[in-house]
């Protein structure tokens, strides 16, 4: 080894010795350890309880599907601001199908309703060249008013129905407990609840892992499992198939793709219909699984949060899952364990201390100063705030989303041609 080589080894960033999955695993373990320490210090067991995690999962799924909808549209170069409207269509059509027929048929109706919105967006932006943002805004407005109009036609006069809500569905989608992990039934035998047993012990880190595992494997809707399967499926299609390659070429450089024989417009039509279907499924989840009927305003801006998670996740399925889980957890702890929110100040303070120390070791003084400042503010908040006002807890998920987007902005790389107008045969 030369002197130059030796010098490069000694001055290299120690973090580069690990692969990206290894770094992510280490970071997740450190964060969970700090959260476990916070739980034990404060006595707020709900921070990692199975009830909080189960609620977080149910709240994560619609955001996840909206984020995947944004992923499919952005990856072909079309901005889809209309995801919120497509979710609204999914809530209405899904509730109608579940009320008239069956909840599974309702989910199919929800997907079709979202696909209609995606097709409208595709026709407007691809066929007629309407500005992509304007087309998305129009879809949001049409879905909002269209849902009310359709409700007047279908729900007014029905039992428990009205212009702003549908009658309740006759039955729900099955809820399952995974055998041995969450005490599920196996051929009539109640299997042991391994995660539940460990969670009751409240041991450091193990109790928290068990609470998370119990929340993800106990009382889980089969629709949630179907929605989560969209993450690896999207990753496989986009990065392991010829169709996915054509899609990504449409978002990176459609003119180069066109020169290789790719029908860019056809690919964009297909992707936007898929995007609308995913958004519609997210809306159907809200009206069929999270609730048992359609209600006006049910999406509550989740389509826009989905757009934010796509950005935060750097337009990758796994990153979107992480962003949606962060939002779902912040929303879940607000609903299930609102009194434990002050413990999050201590959690943030511990994160600030950890980041400060690691940054000093890596000689990144600016990051160390910022982390130290955040940690001090969080520590003062933990010592002085006895109860977080409800007006602030309502905005906690949105505040966390803004903070995450602000801190992640330096490493983001959107598709190069995202939002750029394209016409076949035109040179760039």
CSV table of C-alpha atoms in Angstrom, one decimal:
chain,number,residue,atom,x,y,z
A,1,UNK,CA,0.0,0.0,0.0
A,2,UNK,CA,1.4,3.4,-1.0
A,3,UNK,CA,1.5,6.4,1.4
A,4,UNK,CA,-1.2,8.0,-0.6
A,5,UNK,CA,-3.4,5.0,-0.2
A,6,UNK,CA,-2.7,4.8,3.5
A,7,UNK,CA,-3.6,8.5,3.9
A,8,UNK,CA,-6.9,8.0,2.0
A,9,UNK,CA,-7.8,5.2,4.3
A,10,UNK,CA,-7.1,7.1,7.5
A,11,UNK,CA,-9.0,10.2,6.4
A,12,UNK,CA,-12.0,8.4,4.9
A,13,UNK,CA,-15.4,8.7,6.4
A,14,UNK,CA,-15.9,5.7,8.8
A,15,UNK,CA,-19.5,5.5,7.7
A,16,UNK,CA,-18.4,4.5,4.2
A,17,UNK,CA,-17.2,1.2,5.5
A,18,UNK,CA,-20.8,0.0,5.6
A,19,UNK,CA,-23.2,-0.6,2.7
A,20,UNK,CA,-26.4,1.5,2.5
A,21,UNK,CA,-28.6,-1.3,3.9
A,22,UNK,CA,-26.2,-1.8,6.8
A,23,UNK,CA,-26.2,1.9,7.6
A,24,UNK,CA,-29.9,2.0,7.5
A,25,UNK,CA,-30.1,-1.0,9.8
A,26,UNK,CA,-27.6,0.6,12.3
A,27,UNK,CA,-29.6,3.9,12.2
A,28,UNK,CA,-32.9,2.1,12.9
A,29,UNK,CA,-31.4,0.2,15.8
A,30,UNK,CA,-29.9,3.4,17.3
A,31,UNK,CA,-33.2,5.2,17.0
A,32,UNK,CA,-35.2,2.3,18.5
A,33,UNK,CA,-32.7,2.1,21.3
A,34,UNK,CA,-33.1,5.8,22.1
A,35,UNK,CA,-36.9,5.4,21.9
A,36,UNK,CA,-36.7,2.5,24.3
A,37,UNK,CA,-34.6,4.5,26.7
A,38,UNK,CA,-37.1,7.3,26.5
A,39,UNK,CA,-39.9,4.9,27.3
A,40,UNK,CA,-38.2,3.6,30.3
A,41,UNK,CA,-37.1,7.0,31.5
A,42,UNK,CA,-40.5,8.6,31.2
A,43,UNK,CA,-42.8,5.6,31.9
A,44,UNK,CA,-44.7,6.3,28.7
A,45,UNK,CA,-45.1,2.7,27.6
A,46,UNK,CA,-47.5,3.7,24.8
A,47,UNK,CA,-44.6,5.1,22.8
A,48,UNK,CA,-43.9,1.6,21.4
A,49,UNK,CA,-47.0,-0.3,22.5
A,50,UNK,CA,-48.8,-2.7,20.1
A,51,UNK,CA,-51.9,-0.5,20.2
A,52,UNK,CA,-49.9,2.5,19.0
A,53,UNK,CA,-48.2,0.6,16.3
A,54,UNK,CA,-51.4,-1.1,15.1
A,55,UNK,CA,-53.1,2.4,14.8
A,56,UNK,CA,-50.0,3.7,13.1
A,57,UNK,CA,-50.2,0.9,10.5
A,58,UNK,CA,-53.8,1.6,9.7
A,59,UNK,CA,-52.9,5.3,9.3
A,60,UNK,CA,-49.8,4.6,7.3
A,61,UNK,CA,-51.4,2.5,4.5
A,62,UNK,CA,-53.4,5.4,2.8
A,63,UNK,CA,-50.4,7.6,2.9
A,64,UNK,CA,-48.2,4.8,1.5
A,65,UNK,CA,-50.6,4.2,-1.4
A,66,UNK,CA,-50.8,7.9,-2.2
A,67,UNK,CA,-47.0,8.1,-2.2
A,68,UNK,CA,-46.7,5.1,-4.5
A,69,UNK,CA,-49.3,6.8,-6.8
A,70,UNK,CA,-46.9,9.8,-6.9
A,71,UNK,CA,-44.0,7.5,-7.6
A,72,UNK,CA,-45.6,5.9,-10.6
A,73,UNK,CA,-46.6,9.2,-12.2
A,74,UNK,CA,-43.3,11.1,-11.4
A,75,UNK,CA,-41.2,8.2,-12.7
A,76,UNK,CA,-42.7,8.7,-16.1
A,77,UNK,CA,-42.3,12.5,-15.9
A,78,UNK,CA,-45.8,13.6,-15.1
A,79,UNK,CA,-46.6,15.6,-12.0
A,80,UNK,CA,-49.8,14.3,-10.4
A,81,UNK,CA,-51.2,17.0,-8.1
A,82,UNK,CA,-54.6,15.2,-8.6
A,83,UNK,CA,-53.8,12.3,-6.2
A,84,UNK,CA,-56.1,13.8,-3.6
A,85,UNK,CA,-59.0,13.9,-6.1
A,86,UNK,CA,-58.3,10.3,-7.2
A,87,UNK,CA,-58.4,9.3,-3.5
A,88,UNK,CA,-61.7,11.0,-3.1
A,89,UNK,CA,-63.0,9.1,-6.1
A,90,UNK,CA,-61.7,5.9,-4.4
A,91,UNK,CA,-63.5,6.7,-1.2
A,92,UNK,CA,-66.8,7.2,-2.9
A,93,UNK,CA,-66.7,4.3,-5.4
A,94,UNK,CA,-65.2,2.0,-2.7
A,95,UNK,CA,-68.0,2.8,-0.2
A,96,UNK,CA,-70.6,2.3,-2.9
A,97,UNK,CA,-69.3,-1.1,-3.9
A,98,UNK,CA,-68.9,-2.2,-0.3
A,99,UNK,CA,-72.5,-1.1,0.5
A,100,UNK,CA,-74.1,-2.6,-2.5
A,101,UNK,CA,-72.1,-5.8,-2.8
A,102,UNK,CA,-69.0,-6.8,-0.7
A,103,UNK,CA,-66.0,-4.9,0.8
A,104,UNK,CA,-63.6,-6.7,-1.5
A,105,UNK,CA,-65.7,-5.7,-4.5
A,106,UNK,CA,-65.7,-2.2,-2.9
A,107,UNK,CA,-61.9,-2.1,-3.1
A,108,UNK,CA,-62.1,-3.1,-6.8
A,109,UNK,CA,-64.6,-0.3,-7.3
A,110,UNK,CA,-62.2,2.1,-5.5
A,111,UNK,CA,-59.3,1.1,-7.8
A,112,UNK,CA,-61.5,1.7,-10.9
A,113,UNK,CA,-62.7,5.0,-9.5
A,114,UNK,CA,-59.0,6.1,-9.1
A,115,UNK,CA,-58.1,4.8,-12.5
A,116,UNK,CA,-60.9,7.0,-14.0
A,117,UNK,CA,-59.2,10.0,-12.4
A,118,UNK,CA,-55.8,8.9,-13.6
A,119,UNK,CA,-57.1,8.5,-17.2
A,120,UNK,CA,-58.7,12.0,-17.1
A,121,UNK,CA,-55.3,13.4,-16.0
A,122,UNK,CA,-53.5,11.5,-18.8
A,123,UNK,CA,-55.9,12.7,-21.5
A,124,UNK,CA,-55.7,16.3,-20.3
A,125,UNK,CA,-51.9,16.4,-20.0
A,126,UNK,CA,-50.8,14.1,-22.8
A,127,UNK,CA,-53.5,14.4,-25.4
A,128,UNK,CA,-54.4,18.1,-25.0
A,129,UNK,CA,-51.2,19.4,-23.4
A,130,UNK,CA,-52.8,21.0,-20.4
A,131,UNK,CA,-50.4,22.2,-17.7
A,132,UNK,CA,-49.9,19.2,-15.4
A,133,UNK,CA,-50.4,21.2,-12.2
A,134,UNK,CA,-53.6,22.8,-13.4
A,135,UNK,CA,-54.9,19.5,-14.6
A,136,UNK,CA,-54.3,18.0,-11.2
A,137,UNK,CA,-56.0,20.9,-9.4
A,138,UNK,CA,-59.0,20.6,-11.7
A,139,UNK,CA,-59.3,16.8,-10.9
A,140,UNK,CA,-59.2,17.6,-7.2
A,141,UNK,CA,-62.1,20.1,-7.6
A,142,UNK,CA,-64.1,17.9,-9.9
A,143,UNK,CA,-63.7,14.9,-7.5
A,144,UNK,CA,-64.9,17.0,-4.5
A,145,UNK,CA,-67.9,18.4,-6.2
A,146,UNK,CA,-68.6,15.1,-8.1
A,147,UNK,CA,-68.6,13.1,-5.0
A,148,UNK,CA,-71.3,15.3,-3.5
A,149,UNK,CA,-73.3,15.1,-6.7
A,150,UNK,CA,-73.1,11.3,-6.8
A,151,UNK,CA,-74.0,11.1,-3.1
A,152,UNK,CA,-77.2,13.1,-3.8
A,153,UNK,CA,-78.1,10.6,-6.5
A,154,UNK,CA,-77.2,7.4,-4.7
A,155,UNK,CA,-77.3,8.0,-0.9
A,156,UNK,CA,-80.0,10.5,-0.2
A,157,UNK,CA,-83.1,8.8,1.1
A,158,UNK,CA,-81.2,5.6,2.1
A,159,UNK,CA,-80.9,4.5,5.7
A,160,UNK,CA,-78.1,6.4,7.4
A,161,UNK,CA,-77.2,7.9,4.1
A,162,UNK,CA,-77.1,11.5,3.0
A,163,UNK,CA,-75.5,14.0,0.7
A,164,UNK,CA,-72.3,13.9,2.6
A,165,UNK,CA,-72.1,10.2,3.6
A,166,UNK,CA,-73.0,6.7,2.4
A,167,UNK,CA,-74.9,4.0,4.3
A,168,UNK,CA,-72.6,1.7,6.2
A,169,UNK,CA,-71.3,-1.4,4.5
A,170,UNK,CA,-72.8,-4.8,5.6
A,171,UNK,CA,-69.6,-6.4,6.8
A,172,UNK,CA,-65.9,-5.6,7.0
A,173,UNK,CA,-62.7,-7.1,5.6
A,174,UNK,CA,-61.3,-9.9,7.7
A,175,UNK,CA,-58.9,-9.1,10.5
A,176,UNK,CA,-56.2,-11.7,11.3
A,177,UNK,CA,-53.6,-12.5,14.0
A,178,UNK,CA,-50.5,-14.2,12.8
A,179,UNK,CA,-50.2,-17.6,14.5
A,180,UNK,CA,-47.4,-18.0,17.1
A,181,UNK,CA,-46.4,-14.3,16.7
A,182,UNK,CA,-49.6,-12.7,17.8
A,183,UNK,CA,-51.6,-15.7,19.1
A,184,UNK,CA,-53.6,-16.4,16.0
A,185,UNK,CA,-55.8,-19.4,15.4
A,186,UNK,CA,-54.4,-22.4,13.7
A,187,UNK,CA,-56.9,-25.1,12.7
A,188,UNK,CA,-58.9,-24.3,15.9
A,189,UNK,CA,-55.9,-24.1,18.2
A,190,UNK,CA,-55.1,-20.8,19.8
A,191,UNK,CA,-51.3,-20.5,19.3
A,192,UNK,CA,-48.9,-18.8,21.8
A,193,UNK,CA,-48.6,-15.0,21.6
A,194,UNK,CA,-44.9,-14.7,21.6
A,195,UNK,CA,-44.8,-10.9,20.9
A,196,UNK,CA,-47.5,-10.3,23.4
A,197,UNK,CA,-45.5,-12.2,26.1
A,198,UNK,CA,-42.4,-10.2,25.4
A,199,UNK,CA,-44.2,-6.9,25.3
A,200,UNK,CA,-45.6,-7.5,28.8
A,201,UNK,CA,-42.1,-7.9,30.2
A,202,UNK,CA,-41.1,-4.3,29.1
A,203,UNK,CA,-37.4,-5.2,28.8
A,204,UNK,CA,-35.1,-2.7,27.2
A,205,UNK,CA,-35.3,-2.8,23.4
A,206,UNK,CA,-36.7,-6.3,23.4
A,207,UNK,CA,-40.0,-5.1,24.8
A,208,UNK,CA,-40.1,-2.3,22.2
A,209,UNK,CA,-39.3,-4.7,19.4
A,210,UNK,CA,-42.1,-7.0,20.6
A,211,UNK,CA,-44.6,-4.2,20.8
A,212,UNK,CA,-43.8,-3.2,17.3
A,213,UNK,CA,-44.0,-6.8,16.1
A,214,UNK,CA,-47.3,-7.4,18.0
A,215,UNK,CA,-48.8,-4.2,16.4
A,216,UNK,CA,-47.7,-5.4,12.9
A,217,UNK,CA,-48.9,-9.0,13.3
A,218,UNK,CA,-52.0,-8.8,15.5
A,219,UNK,CA,-55.4,-7.5,14.4
A,220,UNK,CA,-54.1,-6.8,10.9
A,221,UNK,CA,-56.6,-6.2,8.1
A,222,UNK,CA,-56.0,-8.4,5.0
A,223,UNK,CA,-56.4,-5.2,3.0
A,224,UNK,CA,-53.4,-3.8,4.8
A,225,UNK,CA,-51.3,-6.8,3.8
A,226,UNK,CA,-52.5,-6.4,0.2
A,227,UNK,CA,-51.5,-2.7,0.3
A,228,UNK,CA,-48.1,-3.4,1.8
A,229,UNK,CA,-47.4,-5.9,-1.0
A,230,UNK,CA,-47.6,-3.0,-3.5
A,231,UNK,CA,-44.1,-1.8,-2.2
A,232,UNK,CA,-42.0,-4.8,-3.3
A,233,UNK,CA,-44.3,-5.2,-6.4
A,234,UNK,CA,-43.7,-1.6,-7.4
A,235,UNK,CA,-39.9,-2.0,-6.8
A,236,UNK,CA,-39.8,-5.2,-8.9
A,237,UNK,CA,-41.8,-3.7,-11.8
A,238,UNK,CA,-39.9,-0.4,-11.9
A,239,UNK,CA,-36.4,-1.7,-11.5
A,240,UNK,CA,-36.5,-5.3,-12.7
A,241,UNK,CA,-38.7,-5.4,-15.8
A,242,UNK,CA,-38.5,-4.0,-19.3
A,243,UNK,CA,-41.7,-2.1,-18.7
A,244,UNK,CA,-40.2,-0.4,-15.7
A,245,UNK,CA,-37.2,0.5,-17.7
A,246,UNK,CA,-39.3,2.2,-20.4
A,247,UNK,CA,-41.2,4.0,-17.6
A,248,UNK,CA,-38.1,5.3,-16.0
A,249,UNK,CA,-36.6,6.4,-19.4
A,250,UNK,CA,-39.8,8.4,-19.9
A,251,UNK,CA,-39.2,10.3,-16.7
A,252,UNK,CA,-35.4,10.7,-17.2
A,253,UNK,CA,-35.1,11.5,-20.9
A,254,UNK,CA,-38.2,10.8,-23.0
A,255,UNK,CA,-36.5,12.0,-26.2
A,256,UNK,CA,-33.7,9.4,-25.7
A,257,UNK,CA,-36.4,6.7,-25.0
A,258,UNK,CA,-38.2,7.8,-28.1
A,259,UNK,CA,-35.1,7.4,-30.2
A,260,UNK,CA,-34.9,3.8,-29.0
A,261,UNK,CA,-38.4,3.0,-30.1
A,262,UNK,CA,-40.3,3.5,-26.8
A,263,UNK,CA,-43.8,4.9,-27.2
A,264,UNK,CA,-43.5,7.5,-24.5
A,265,UNK,CA,-47.2,8.6,-24.6
A,266,UNK,CA,-48.4,5.0,-24.3
A,267,UNK,CA,-46.1,4.4,-21.3
A,268,UNK,CA,-47.4,7.6,-19.7
A,269,UNK,CA,-51.0,6.7,-20.2
A,270,UNK,CA,-50.4,3.3,-18.6
A,271,UNK,CA,-48.4,4.7,-15.6
A,272,UNK,CA,-51.0,7.4,-14.9
A,273,UNK,CA,-53.8,4.8,-14.9
A,274,UNK,CA,-51.8,2.7,-12.5
A,275,UNK,CA,-51.1,5.8,-10.4
A,276,UNK,CA,-54.8,6.6,-10.2
A,277,UNK,CA,-55.6,3.0,-9.3
A,278,UNK,CA,-53.1,3.1,-6.3
A,279,UNK,CA,-54.6,6.4,-5.2
A,280,UNK,CA,-58.1,5.0,-5.5
A,281,UNK,CA,-57.1,2.0,-3.4
A,282,UNK,CA,-55.8,4.4,-0.7
A,283,UNK,CA,-59.2,6.1,-0.8
A,284,UNK,CA,-61.1,2.8,-0.6
A,285,UNK,CA,-59.0,1.8,2.4
A,286,UNK,CA,-60.2,4.9,4.2
A,287,UNK,CA,-63.9,4.3,3.5
A,288,UNK,CA,-63.9,0.5,3.8
A,289,UNK,CA,-61.2,-0.4,6.3
A,290,UNK,CA,-60.5,2.7,8.4
A,291,UNK,CA,-64.2,3.4,8.4
A,292,UNK,CA,-67.3,1.5,7.2
A,293,UNK,CA,-68.8,4.3,5.0
A,294,UNK,CA,-68.0,7.2,2.8
A,295,UNK,CA,-67.8,10.6,4.4
A,296,UNK,CA,-67.2,13.9,2.6
A,297,UNK,CA,-63.7,15.2,3.4
A,298,UNK,CA,-62.5,11.7,4.4
A,299,UNK,CA,-59.1,12.0,2.7
A,300,UNK,CA,-58.2,15.1,4.8
A,301,UNK,CA,-55.3,16.1,2.5
A,302,UNK,CA,-53.6,12.6,2.5
A,303,UNK,CA,-53.1,12.9,-1.2
A,304,UNK,CA,-50.8,15.9,-0.7
A,305,UNK,CA,-49.0,14.2,2.2
A,306,UNK,CA,-48.4,11.3,-0.2
A,307,UNK,CA,-46.7,13.6,-2.6
A,308,UNK,CA,-44.5,14.8,0.2
A,309,UNK,CA,-43.6,11.2,1.1
A,310,UNK,CA,-42.6,10.5,-2.5
A,311,UNK,CA,-40.2,13.4,-2.3
A,312,UNK,CA,-38.9,12.5,1.1
A,313,UNK,CA,-38.5,8.9,0.0
A,314,UNK,CA,-36.4,10.0,-3.0
A,315,UNK,CA,-38.8,8.5,-5.4
A,316,UNK,CA,-38.1,4.9,-4.2
A,317,UNK,CA,-40.8,2.4,-2.8
A,318,UNK,CA,-38.8,1.7,0.3
A,319,UNK,CA,-38.2,5.4,1.0
A,320,UNK,CA,-41.9,6.1,0.5
A,321,UNK,CA,-42.7,3.3,3.0
A,322,UNK,CA,-40.4,5.0,5.5
A,323,UNK,CA,-41.9,8.4,5.0
A,324,UNK,CA,-45.5,7.1,5.3
A,325,UNK,CA,-44.6,5.1,8.4
A,326,UNK,CA,-43.2,8.3,10.0
A,327,UNK,CA,-46.4,10.2,9.3
A,328,UNK,CA,-48.5,7.2,10.4
A,329,UNK,CA,-46.6,6.9,13.7
A,330,UNK,CA,-46.9,10.6,14.5
A,331,UNK,CA,-50.6,10.4,13.8
A,332,UNK,CA,-51.1,7.2,15.7
A,333,UNK,CA,-49.4,8.3,18.8
A,334,UNK,CA,-51.5,11.5,18.7
A,335,UNK,CA,-54.7,9.4,18.7
A,336,UNK,CA,-53.7,6.5,21.0
A,337,UNK,CA,-51.2,8.0,23.3
A,338,UNK,CA,-51.7,11.8,23.2
A,339,UNK,CA,-50.5,12.1,26.8
A,340,UNK,CA,-47.1,10.6,25.9
A,341,UNK,CA,-46.3,13.3,23.4
A,342,UNK,CA,-44.1,15.2,25.9
A,343,UNK,CA,-41.9,12.1,26.0
A,344,UNK,CA,-41.0,12.8,22.3
A,345,UNK,CA,-39.2,16.0,23.5
A,346,UNK,CA,-36.8,13.8,25.4
A,347,UNK,CA,-36.5,11.5,22.4
A,348,UNK,CA,-35.6,14.4,20.2
A,349,UNK,CA,-33.1,15.6,22.8
A,350,UNK,CA,-31.4,12.2,22.9
A,351,UNK,CA,-31.3,12.1,19.1
A,352,UNK,CA,-29.7,15.6,19.1
A,353,UNK,CA,-27.0,14.4,21.6
A,354,UNK,CA,-26.3,11.3,19.6
A,355,UNK,CA,-26.0,13.2,16.3
A,356,UNK,CA,-23.8,15.8,18.0
A,357,UNK,CA,-21.3,13.3,19.3
A,358,UNK,CA,-21.2,11.3,16.0
A,359,UNK,CA,-20.7,14.6,14.1
A,360,UNK,CA,-17.8,15.6,16.3
A,361,UNK,CA,-16.2,12.2,15.7
A,362,UNK,CA,-16.6,12.7,12.0
A,363,UNK,CA,-15.4,16.3,12.3
A,364,UNK,CA,-18.6,17.8,10.9
A,365,UNK,CA,-18.8,20.9,13.1
A,366,UNK,CA,-21.8,22.5,11.4
A,367,UNK,CA,-24.0,19.5,11.7
A,368,UNK,CA,-22.9,19.1,15.3
A,369,UNK,CA,-23.9,22.7,16.1
A,370,UNK,CA,-27.3,22.3,14.5
A,371,UNK,CA,-28.0,19.0,16.3
A,372,UNK,CA,-26.8,20.4,19.6
A,373,UNK,CA,-29.2,23.4,19.2
A,374,UNK,CA,-32.1,21.1,18.4
A,375,UNK,CA,-31.3,18.9,21.3
A,376,UNK,CA,-31.1,21.8,23.8
A,377,UNK,CA,-34.5,23.2,22.6
A,378,UNK,CA,-36.1,19.7,22.9
A,379,UNK,CA,-34.6,19.2,26.4
A,380,UNK,CA,-35.9,22.6,27.6
A,381,UNK,CA,-39.3,21.6,26.1
A,382,UNK,CA,-39.3,18.3,28.0
A,383,UNK,CA,-38.5,20.1,31.3
A,384,UNK,CA,-41.0,22.9,30.9
A,385,UNK,CA,-44.0,21.6,29.0
A,386,UNK,CA,-46.3,19.4,31.1
A,387,UNK,CA,-48.9,18.8,28.4
A,388,UNK,CA,-48.9,19.5,24.7
A,389,UNK,CA,-52.0,21.5,23.7
A,390,UNK,CA,-54.4,19.7,21.4
A,391,UNK,CA,-54.2,22.5,18.8
A,392,UNK,CA,-50.5,21.6,18.5
A,393,UNK,CA,-51.0,17.9,18.4
A,394,UNK,CA,-53.4,18.2,15.5
A,395,UNK,CA,-50.6,19.7,13.4
A,396,UNK,CA,-47.8,17.4,14.6
A,397,UNK,CA,-47.9,15.0,11.6
A,398,UNK,CA,-47.7,18.0,9.2
A,399,UNK,CA,-44.9,19.6,11.1
A,400,UNK,CA,-42.9,16.4,11.1
A,401,UNK,CA,-43.5,16.2,7.4
A,402,UNK,CA,-42.1,19.7,6.8
A,403,UNK,CA,-39.1,19.0,9.0
A,404,UNK,CA,-38.3,15.8,7.2
A,405,UNK,CA,-38.6,17.4,3.8
A,406,UNK,CA,-36.4,20.3,4.9
A,407,UNK,CA,-33.6,18.0,6.3
A,408,UNK,CA,-33.8,15.6,3.4
A,409,UNK,CA,-33.7,18.1,0.5
A,410,UNK,CA,-29.9,17.9,0.0
A,411,UNK,CA,-29.9,14.3,-1.0
A,412,UNK,CA,-32.9,14.2,-3.3
A,413,UNK,CA,-32.7,13.5,-7.0
A,414,UNK,CA,-36.1,13.7,-8.8
A,415,UNK,CA,-36.5,12.2,-12.3
A,416,UNK,CA,-34.8,14.7,-14.7
A,417,UNK,CA,-37.8,15.2,-17.0
A,418,UNK,CA,-40.5,15.3,-14.3
A,419,UNK,CA,-43.0,18.0,-15.2
A,420,UNK,CA,-41.3,18.8,-18.5
A,421,UNK,CA,-43.7,19.1,-21.4
A,422,UNK,CA,-43.2,16.4,-24.1
A,423,UNK,CA,-44.4,16.1,-27.7
A,424,UNK,CA,-43.5,13.1,-29.9
A,425,UNK,CA,-41.0,13.9,-32.6
A,426,UNK,CA,-39.8,17.2,-31.0
A,427,UNK,CA,-36.2,17.6,-30.2
A,428,UNK,CA,-35.3,18.7,-26.7
